[in-house]
Amino acid sequence: MIRPTAVFASALLWLSCLSQAPALAQTPSAVAKAFAGRWITYDRNFSDQKSCIFAFSSELKDDIFPIAKTGCTGALAAIVGWRIQNNQLVFVAEDKSAIALVGGNQERMSGSILQSKLPIIFERLEVAEKIEQARKSIECSYVGYSQTCASPQDFTPPPATIGSPSPIQILVNLNARAEPRNSASVKGVLKPNACVSAEVCTVASDGLWCKVKTENGNAWVKKQTVRQQRWPIITFKNGCV
């Protein structure tokens, strides 16, 4: 019998080993074929249900690759397709104006809505569902380095919004990454008990990610991870002592 903890650890380790290459330095046709299929975001800022799902077409139409949508609201509801610009995907509206800019690989992309600056994470649907299922099967995630299992309250996002940051206290040695992706470069390591400002947060299949201010500029930290490839842990708590 496979333990839930092992399933979650395997899923996260697999995700962290995905190619870091953006897979965008190709012809538009090759990129379209590589990225074709269903993508999901769990951020409730962009969905009237549990999630917003995009279906990428690989067939060029009117100079863009069309996108069909399910359950999407807000800025994402206006997106009709994408094009390539400077090695990134640009999501566009009916009039071809840019709505969002994302980068990443064929399993996970991240970026922001250009007007509101809200972050956005899109994941390959089939991959995301497996990771989400494994994460939710965990019976106990420890609070930092302690032997205390986290309560539902420990998973609550900090009340951080654009223009209104919220303090969080780091509980472990925590990688701060350039983007909310396990494959993104590490900009620094935050130490236990450090107090930093969360600028904004978003949700992915592997849980909550928050953009924080560090000595090396803004970076992203993940709320839930696996310590020593074995123990699921909570990496920070809301508020500082």
XYZ file of C-alpha atoms in Angstrom:
241
model
C 0.000 0.000 0.000
C 1.397 3.416 -0.985
C 1.299 5.966 1.820
C -0.323 9.363 1.042
C 2.847 11.115 2.181
C 4.919 9.124 -0.296
C 2.467 9.866 -3.092
C 2.619 13.580 -2.382
C 6.400 13.597 -2.123
C 6.722 11.731 -5.399
C 4.343 14.095 -7.137
C 6.180 17.186 -5.952
C 9.591 15.741 -6.732
C 8.414 14.829 -10.209
C 7.085 18.322 -10.775
C 10.312 19.884 -9.512
C 12.313 17.845 -12.016
C 10.387 19.004 -15.072
C 12.439 20.735 -17.734
C 13.285 24.311 -16.903
C 13.613 25.148 -20.589
C 10.793 27.485 -21.612
C 10.122 25.396 -24.744
C 9.259 28.649 -26.495
C 12.468 29.105 -28.503
C 10.890 27.223 -31.402
C 8.652 28.011 -34.346
C 5.112 29.125 -33.406
C 3.747 25.944 -34.973
C 6.016 23.728 -32.864
C 5.138 25.644 -29.698
C 1.424 25.373 -30.493
C 1.686 21.606 -30.821
C 3.719 21.312 -27.617
C 1.265 23.441 -25.615
C -1.973 22.166 -27.180
C -4.467 20.651 -24.757
C -6.131 21.583 -21.480
C -4.650 23.913 -18.869
C -6.053 24.853 -15.467
C -5.766 27.647 -12.911
C -7.098 27.243 -9.374
C -7.022 30.964 -8.522
C -10.525 31.996 -7.456
C -9.910 35.526 -8.746
C -10.508 34.090 -12.208
C -13.213 31.470 -11.734
C -16.847 31.298 -10.716
C -16.361 27.635 -9.874
C -13.422 25.662 -8.488
C -11.183 26.427 -11.430
C -10.790 28.009 -14.848
C -9.816 25.693 -17.710
C -8.246 26.724 -21.015
C -8.137 24.485 -24.087
C -5.273 25.478 -26.392
C -5.710 24.859 -30.113
C -2.691 24.101 -32.292
C -4.355 25.535 -35.410
C -3.514 29.142 -36.288
C -6.535 31.398 -36.939
C -6.378 35.132 -37.711
C -2.742 35.320 -36.539
C -3.462 33.786 -33.111
C -3.881 30.316 -31.671
C -7.463 30.095 -30.321
C -8.311 29.284 -26.696
C -11.630 27.822 -25.519
C -12.557 28.491 -21.882
C -14.627 26.840 -19.134
C -15.518 28.396 -15.762
C -13.401 31.528 -16.301
C -14.270 35.019 -15.057
C -12.605 38.419 -14.810
C -9.707 39.146 -17.130
C -9.412 35.509 -18.207
C -12.963 35.504 -19.551
C -11.934 38.022 -22.228
C -9.058 35.901 -23.567
C -9.667 34.335 -26.977
C -6.183 33.158 -27.958
C -2.423 33.501 -27.631
C 0.653 34.491 -29.584
C 4.402 34.432 -28.934
C 6.322 37.541 -27.931
C 9.910 37.633 -26.634
C 9.870 33.906 -25.818
C 6.686 34.170 -23.763
C 3.010 33.468 -24.365
C 0.791 36.536 -24.655
C -2.909 35.928 -23.985
C -4.992 38.268 -26.129
C -8.557 39.610 -26.344
C -10.845 39.706 -29.377
C -9.233 42.951 -30.578
C -5.767 41.300 -30.258
C -4.804 43.481 -27.283
C -2.613 41.782 -24.675
C -4.300 40.685 -21.422
C -1.701 38.496 -19.726
C 1.911 37.451 -20.160
C 3.212 34.038 -19.017
C 6.306 31.878 -19.301
C 7.409 28.455 -18.166
C 7.450 24.963 -19.595
C 5.030 22.459 -21.084
C 3.702 21.458 -17.657
C 3.430 24.794 -15.830
C 3.364 28.477 -16.753
C 3.235 31.565 -14.568
C 2.968 35.288 -15.125
C 0.562 38.135 -14.492
C -2.454 40.016 -15.743
C -1.020 43.139 -17.368
C -3.618 45.635 -16.135
C -4.263 44.461 -12.573
C -0.784 42.906 -11.992
C -2.510 39.911 -10.391
C -0.402 36.736 -10.622
C -1.592 33.753 -12.613
C -0.472 30.122 -12.727
C -1.565 27.727 -15.467
C -0.825 24.013 -15.236
C -1.298 21.098 -17.581
C -4.640 19.705 -16.409
C -3.633 16.053 -16.250
C -0.511 16.818 -14.201
C -2.257 19.276 -11.884
C -5.072 16.896 -10.991
C -2.629 14.188 -9.907
C -0.636 16.598 -7.732
C -3.758 18.123 -6.182
C -5.154 14.683 -5.362
C -1.889 13.579 -3.765
C -1.590 16.777 -1.735
C -5.146 16.501 -0.408
C -4.567 12.888 0.651
C -1.988 13.910 3.264
C -3.108 13.162 6.802
C -0.544 15.384 8.537
C 1.606 18.301 7.433
C 3.971 19.398 10.187
C 4.243 23.028 11.240
C 7.803 23.915 10.271
C 10.376 21.698 11.970
C 7.996 20.746 14.788
C 6.160 17.459 15.333
C 2.823 19.291 15.432
C 0.324 18.583 12.677
C -0.999 21.708 10.995
C -4.622 22.677 11.609
C -6.955 23.913 8.850
C -6.260 27.458 10.072
C -2.548 27.012 9.333
C -3.383 26.704 5.622
C -5.287 30.005 5.503
C -3.744 32.480 3.025
C -2.396 35.739 4.471
C -4.703 38.702 3.732
C -2.251 40.100 1.185
C -3.526 41.964 -1.862
C -1.960 44.230 -4.472
C -0.987 47.417 -2.633
C -1.767 45.954 0.792
C 1.001 43.547 1.912
C 0.730 41.267 4.932
C 3.536 39.994 7.209
C 4.391 36.297 7.336
C 6.905 34.451 9.515
C 9.187 31.866 7.901
C 9.358 28.542 9.773
C 12.094 26.677 7.873
C 14.997 27.267 5.506
C 12.904 28.220 2.503
C 13.854 28.771 -1.128
C 12.575 32.055 -2.569
C 12.140 31.622 -6.322
C 11.952 33.996 -9.257
C 8.544 32.585 -10.285
C 5.880 30.443 -8.560
C 7.275 27.277 -10.092
C 9.523 24.600 -8.584
C 11.755 24.841 -11.658
C 12.292 28.608 -11.327
C 15.670 29.942 -10.237
C 16.317 30.482 -6.520
C 16.844 34.146 -5.634
C 17.709 33.466 -2.020
C 17.056 31.283 1.018
C 14.888 32.689 3.814
C 15.864 31.610 7.321
C 13.605 30.382 10.156
C 11.903 33.208 12.111
C 12.499 35.737 9.334
C 9.597 38.162 8.983
C 8.823 39.208 5.413
C 5.979 40.985 3.634
C 3.688 38.943 1.424
C 2.701 41.187 -1.478
C 0.115 38.911 -3.112
C -0.699 35.185 -3.158
C -2.130 32.685 -5.621
C -3.107 29.011 -5.577
C -1.815 26.088 -7.636
C -2.190 22.305 -7.536
C 0.665 22.129 -5.012
C -0.932 24.722 -2.751
C -0.423 28.371 -1.929
C 2.362 30.539 -3.368
C 3.072 34.080 -2.123
C 5.247 36.825 -3.562
C 7.431 38.290 -0.828
C 9.945 41.105 -0.470
C 13.520 39.915 0.046
C 16.968 41.511 0.093
C 17.321 40.399 -3.533
C 13.987 41.837 -4.633
C 10.593 40.187 -4.980
C 10.497 36.387 -4.985
C 8.001 33.556 -4.528
C 7.670 31.123 -1.610
C 5.489 28.030 -1.314
C 3.316 27.372 1.731
C 3.466 23.574 1.676
C 6.414 21.420 0.663
C 8.248 18.200 1.498
C 11.211 18.210 3.881
C 14.090 15.821 3.152
C 11.921 14.152 0.497
C 9.865 12.630 3.310
C 7.814 14.901 5.576
C 5.118 17.287 4.324
C 5.505 20.616 6.125
C 4.031 24.105 6.380
C 6.784 26.607 5.591
C 5.378 29.871 6.999
C 2.601 31.237 9.182
C 0.536 34.385 8.894
C 1.697 37.325 10.970
C 4.965 37.836 12.809
C 5.745 37.677 16.512
